[in-house]
Amino acid sequence: MTKDKEEDVKDEGKDKGKQEKKKIKQKKEDQEAKIKELTEILQRVQAEFENYKKRCEKENSEFIKYANADLIKKLLPILDNFELALKDCRAKDDFYKGMELIYSHLIEALHSQGLKHIECVGKKFDPYYHEALLTEESDKEKNTILEEMQKGYLLNDKVIRHSKVKVAKKKKEEKKQGDTQEKEEKSLSGD
């Protein structure tokens, strides 16, 4: 072979080598881009899965926290009857003391499950916690709870029964005094 042909063959080989290098480099870049894309997808899926696990754990803990709610709601009327019976019982004999002891154990058991009485007498009416059954004229500030008609309860800070209450309203005398003053003013002005 001649020198020119040898150089042409070498140049062709170099060109083919360069093309192969370019192809390999391009393939490597494509694979790296694909790896990066798949890594990002994997990280998103992992984050979504972690969020899913946390959500499931929260739902399970909420379920466990309020699993007894239906049973406790069914026990509340029994608790009310127990309280009425103890309140109306005149004889303070051994039977009464035994019933009182059973009642205190029942209350203790319900408290251990997260049941709390809603304290309301003397406080402002709050529709989130209270249900107004009656209103009564009073010297107390308007919307002050005067009497608890039926106890309300919270189960782990969630209302399971609203307190049924009697609420204070303004006295009519105050309203009448205001009306009387208006009439006197009108009569003086000559209307």
Tab-separated table of C-alpha atoms in Angstrom:
chain	number	residue	atom	x	y	z
A	1	MET	CA	0.000	0.000	0.000
A	2	THR	CA	0.986	3.469	-0.564
A	3	LYS	CA	1.433	6.046	2.049
A	4	ASP	CA	-1.664	7.950	0.987
A	5	LYS	CA	-3.809	4.883	1.250
A	6	GLU	CA	-2.321	4.050	4.604
A	7	GLU	CA	-3.068	7.544	5.832
A	8	ASP	CA	-6.621	7.308	4.443
A	9	VAL	CA	-7.132	4.015	6.266
A	10	LYS	CA	-5.696	5.554	9.455
A	11	ASP	CA	-7.938	8.613	9.057
A	12	GLU	CA	-10.950	6.364	8.469
A	13	GLY	CA	-10.022	4.383	11.560
A	14	LYS	CA	-9.648	7.578	13.559
A	15	ASP	CA	-13.007	8.836	12.265
A	16	LYS	CA	-14.657	5.534	13.116
A	17	GLY	CA	-12.973	5.629	16.525
A	18	LYS	CA	-14.192	9.184	17.103
A	19	GLN	CA	-17.700	8.230	16.008
A	20	GLU	CA	-17.640	5.212	18.310
A	21	LYS	CA	-16.385	7.403	21.156
A	22	LYS	CA	-19.179	9.902	20.432
A	23	LYS	CA	-21.761	7.105	20.403
A	24	ILE	CA	-20.393	5.665	23.637
A	25	LYS	CA	-20.270	9.122	25.232
A	26	GLN	CA	-23.844	9.869	24.081
A	27	LYS	CA	-25.031	6.487	25.340
A	28	LYS	CA	-23.317	7.133	28.680
A	29	GLU	CA	-24.953	10.587	28.944
A	30	ASP	CA	-28.354	9.083	28.081
A	31	GLN	CA	-27.890	6.385	30.703
A	32	GLU	CA	-26.807	8.939	33.324
A	33	ALA	CA	-29.867	11.078	32.520
A	34	LYS	CA	-32.080	7.985	32.809
A	35	ILE	CA	-30.428	7.060	36.130
A	36	LYS	CA	-31.009	10.606	37.408
A	37	GLU	CA	-34.661	10.518	36.283
A	38	LEU	CA	-35.255	7.100	37.879
A	39	THR	CA	-33.507	8.222	41.080
A	40	GLU	CA	-35.821	11.256	41.305
A	41	ILE	CA	-38.869	9.039	40.703
A	42	LEU	CA	-37.659	6.608	43.361
A	43	GLN	CA	-37.143	9.448	45.856
A	44	ARG	CA	-40.666	10.776	45.179
A	45	VAL	CA	-42.156	7.300	45.590
A	46	GLN	CA	-40.229	6.832	48.844
A	47	ALA	CA	-41.471	10.204	50.139
A	48	GLU	CA	-45.055	9.364	49.136
A	49	PHE	CA	-44.763	5.998	50.866
A	50	GLU	CA	-43.419	7.629	54.053
A	51	ASN	CA	-46.335	10.091	53.993
A	52	TYR	CA	-48.748	7.191	53.441
A	53	LYS	CA	-47.267	5.330	56.433
A	54	LYS	CA	-47.597	8.424	58.632
A	55	ARG	CA	-51.184	8.958	57.463
A	56	CYS	CA	-52.045	5.313	58.210
A	57	GLU	CA	-50.433	5.516	61.656
A	58	LYS	CA	-52.401	8.689	62.417
A	59	GLU	CA	-55.666	7.118	61.219
A	60	ASN	CA	-54.991	4.009	63.301
A	61	SER	CA	-54.228	6.030	66.418
A	62	GLU	CA	-57.420	8.085	65.867
A	63	PHE	CA	-59.384	4.869	65.388
A	64	ILE	CA	-57.951	3.400	68.579
A	65	LYS	CA	-58.520	6.672	70.446
A	66	TYR	CA	-62.233	6.749	69.550
A	67	ALA	CA	-62.936	3.017	69.153
A	68	ASN	CA	-64.849	2.939	72.433
A	69	ALA	CA	-66.935	6.023	71.626
A	70	ASP	CA	-70.071	4.076	70.671
A	71	LEU	CA	-69.911	1.926	73.785
A	72	ILE	CA	-69.318	4.942	76.016
A	73	LYS	CA	-72.236	6.815	74.379
A	74	LYS	CA	-74.469	3.851	75.208
A	75	LEU	CA	-73.250	3.898	78.822
A	76	LEU	CA	-74.022	7.608	79.356
A	77	PRO	CA	-77.792	7.142	79.959
A	78	ILE	CA	-76.965	4.407	82.476
A	79	LEU	CA	-74.549	6.789	84.172
A	80	ASP	CA	-77.288	9.467	84.257
A	81	ASN	CA	-79.733	7.021	85.849
A	82	PHE	CA	-77.118	6.006	88.388
A	83	GLU	CA	-76.596	9.661	89.350
A	84	LEU	CA	-80.349	10.251	89.661
A	85	ALA	CA	-80.785	7.165	91.817
A	86	LEU	CA	-77.976	8.241	94.146
A	87	LYS	CA	-79.309	11.798	94.276
A	88	ASP	CA	-82.882	10.725	95.098
A	89	CYS	CA	-81.943	8.019	97.590
A	90	ARG	CA	-82.840	9.144	101.084
A	91	ALA	CA	-81.464	6.247	103.079
A	92	LYS	CA	-77.704	6.440	103.471
A	93	ASP	CA	-77.359	2.781	104.453
A	94	ASP	CA	-74.890	0.109	103.358
A	95	PHE	CA	-76.787	-0.453	100.098
A	96	TYR	CA	-76.403	3.241	99.248
A	97	LYS	CA	-72.701	3.147	100.087
A	98	GLY	CA	-72.266	0.068	97.887
A	99	MET	CA	-74.047	1.778	94.975
A	100	GLU	CA	-71.917	4.872	95.502
A	101	LEU	CA	-68.780	2.722	95.375
A	102	ILE	CA	-69.903	1.008	92.153
A	103	TYR	CA	-70.696	4.416	90.655
A	104	SER	CA	-67.244	5.760	91.549
A	105	HIS	CA	-65.587	2.691	89.970
A	106	LEU	CA	-67.656	3.173	86.812
A	107	ILE	CA	-66.653	6.851	86.635
A	108	GLU	CA	-63.002	5.910	87.187
A	109	ALA	CA	-63.123	3.330	84.386
A	110	LEU	CA	-64.708	5.821	81.988
A	111	HIS	CA	-62.172	8.521	82.915
A	112	SER	CA	-59.353	6.084	82.187
A	113	GLN	CA	-60.787	5.714	78.666
A	114	GLY	CA	-60.654	9.495	78.117
A	115	LEU	CA	-64.160	10.538	79.204
A	116	LYS	CA	-64.388	13.990	80.824
A	117	HIS	CA	-67.383	15.912	82.155
A	118	ILE	CA	-67.909	19.339	80.537
A	119	GLU	CA	-67.960	21.881	83.374
A	120	CYS	CA	-70.476	24.568	82.468
A	121	VAL	CA	-72.394	26.250	85.336
A	122	GLY	CA	-71.368	29.904	85.621
A	123	LYS	CA	-69.559	29.879	82.278
A	124	LYS	CA	-70.549	31.549	79.009
A	125	PHE	CA	-72.780	29.551	76.665
A	126	ASP	CA	-70.746	27.939	73.878
A	127	PRO	CA	-72.741	26.074	71.200
A	128	TYR	CA	-69.755	23.810	70.579
A	129	TYR	CA	-70.112	22.360	74.090
A	130	HIS	CA	-73.637	23.288	75.199
A	131	GLU	CA	-77.218	22.899	74.042
A	132	ALA	CA	-79.609	25.544	75.420
A	133	LEU	CA	-82.915	24.021	76.526
A	134	LEU	CA	-84.258	26.973	78.527
A	135	THR	CA	-83.637	30.648	79.112
A	136	GLU	CA	-84.390	32.438	82.349
A	137	GLU	CA	-84.330	36.072	83.357
A	138	SER	CA	-81.461	36.690	85.694
A	139	ASP	CA	-79.216	39.314	87.238
A	140	LYS	CA	-76.274	37.415	85.785
A	141	GLU	CA	-74.672	38.442	82.527
A	142	LYS	CA	-76.552	37.480	79.368
A	143	ASN	CA	-75.718	33.961	78.050
A	144	THR	CA	-74.281	32.810	81.366
A	145	ILE	CA	-75.163	29.194	82.122
A	146	LEU	CA	-77.393	29.065	85.193
A	147	GLU	CA	-78.064	25.354	85.452
A	148	GLU	CA	-76.961	22.082	83.910
A	149	MET	CA	-80.010	20.019	82.977
A	150	GLN	CA	-78.015	17.058	81.646
A	151	LYS	CA	-74.277	16.506	81.814
A	152	GLY	CA	-72.208	16.793	78.672
A	153	TYR	CA	-69.057	14.803	78.022
A	154	LEU	CA	-65.827	14.939	76.052
A	155	LEU	CA	-64.030	11.829	74.874
A	156	ASN	CA	-60.360	12.675	74.331
A	157	ASP	CA	-61.249	16.348	73.733
A	158	LYS	CA	-64.042	15.513	71.271
A	159	VAL	CA	-67.640	16.278	72.299
A	160	ILE	CA	-69.694	13.083	72.447
A	161	ARG	CA	-72.668	14.679	74.208
A	162	HIS	CA	-73.413	18.381	74.626
A	163	SER	CA	-74.349	19.709	78.066
A	164	LYS	CA	-78.050	20.554	78.126
A	165	VAL	CA	-78.315	23.860	79.969
A	166	LYS	CA	-80.464	26.758	81.179
A	167	VAL	CA	-79.080	30.127	80.051
A	168	ALA	CA	-79.501	33.623	81.550
A	169	LYS	CA	-81.267	36.375	79.645
A	170	LYS	CA	-81.878	40.052	80.394
A	171	LYS	CA	-84.604	40.882	82.924
A	172	LYS	CA	-87.833	42.409	81.593
A	173	GLU	CA	-87.713	45.140	84.266
A	174	GLU	CA	-84.654	46.614	82.578
A	175	LYS	CA	-86.500	46.597	79.262
A	176	LYS	CA	-89.620	48.165	80.867
A	177	GLN	CA	-87.562	50.915	82.483
A	178	GLY	CA	-86.134	51.775	79.085
A	179	ASP	CA	-89.640	51.838	77.548
A	180	THR	CA	-90.983	54.011	80.426
A	181	GLN	CA	-88.199	56.542	79.953
A	182	GLU	CA	-88.989	56.771	76.240
A	183	LYS	CA	-92.716	57.368	76.983
A	184	GLU	CA	-91.896	60.078	79.533
A	185	GLU	CA	-89.583	61.800	77.070
A	186	LYS	CA	-92.291	61.717	74.389
A	187	SER	CA	-94.943	63.114	76.749
A	188	LEU	CA	-92.628	65.934	77.822
A	189	SER	CA	-91.815	66.838	74.253
A	190	GLY	CA	-95.538	67.031	73.475
A	191	ASP	CA	-95.814	64.203	70.936
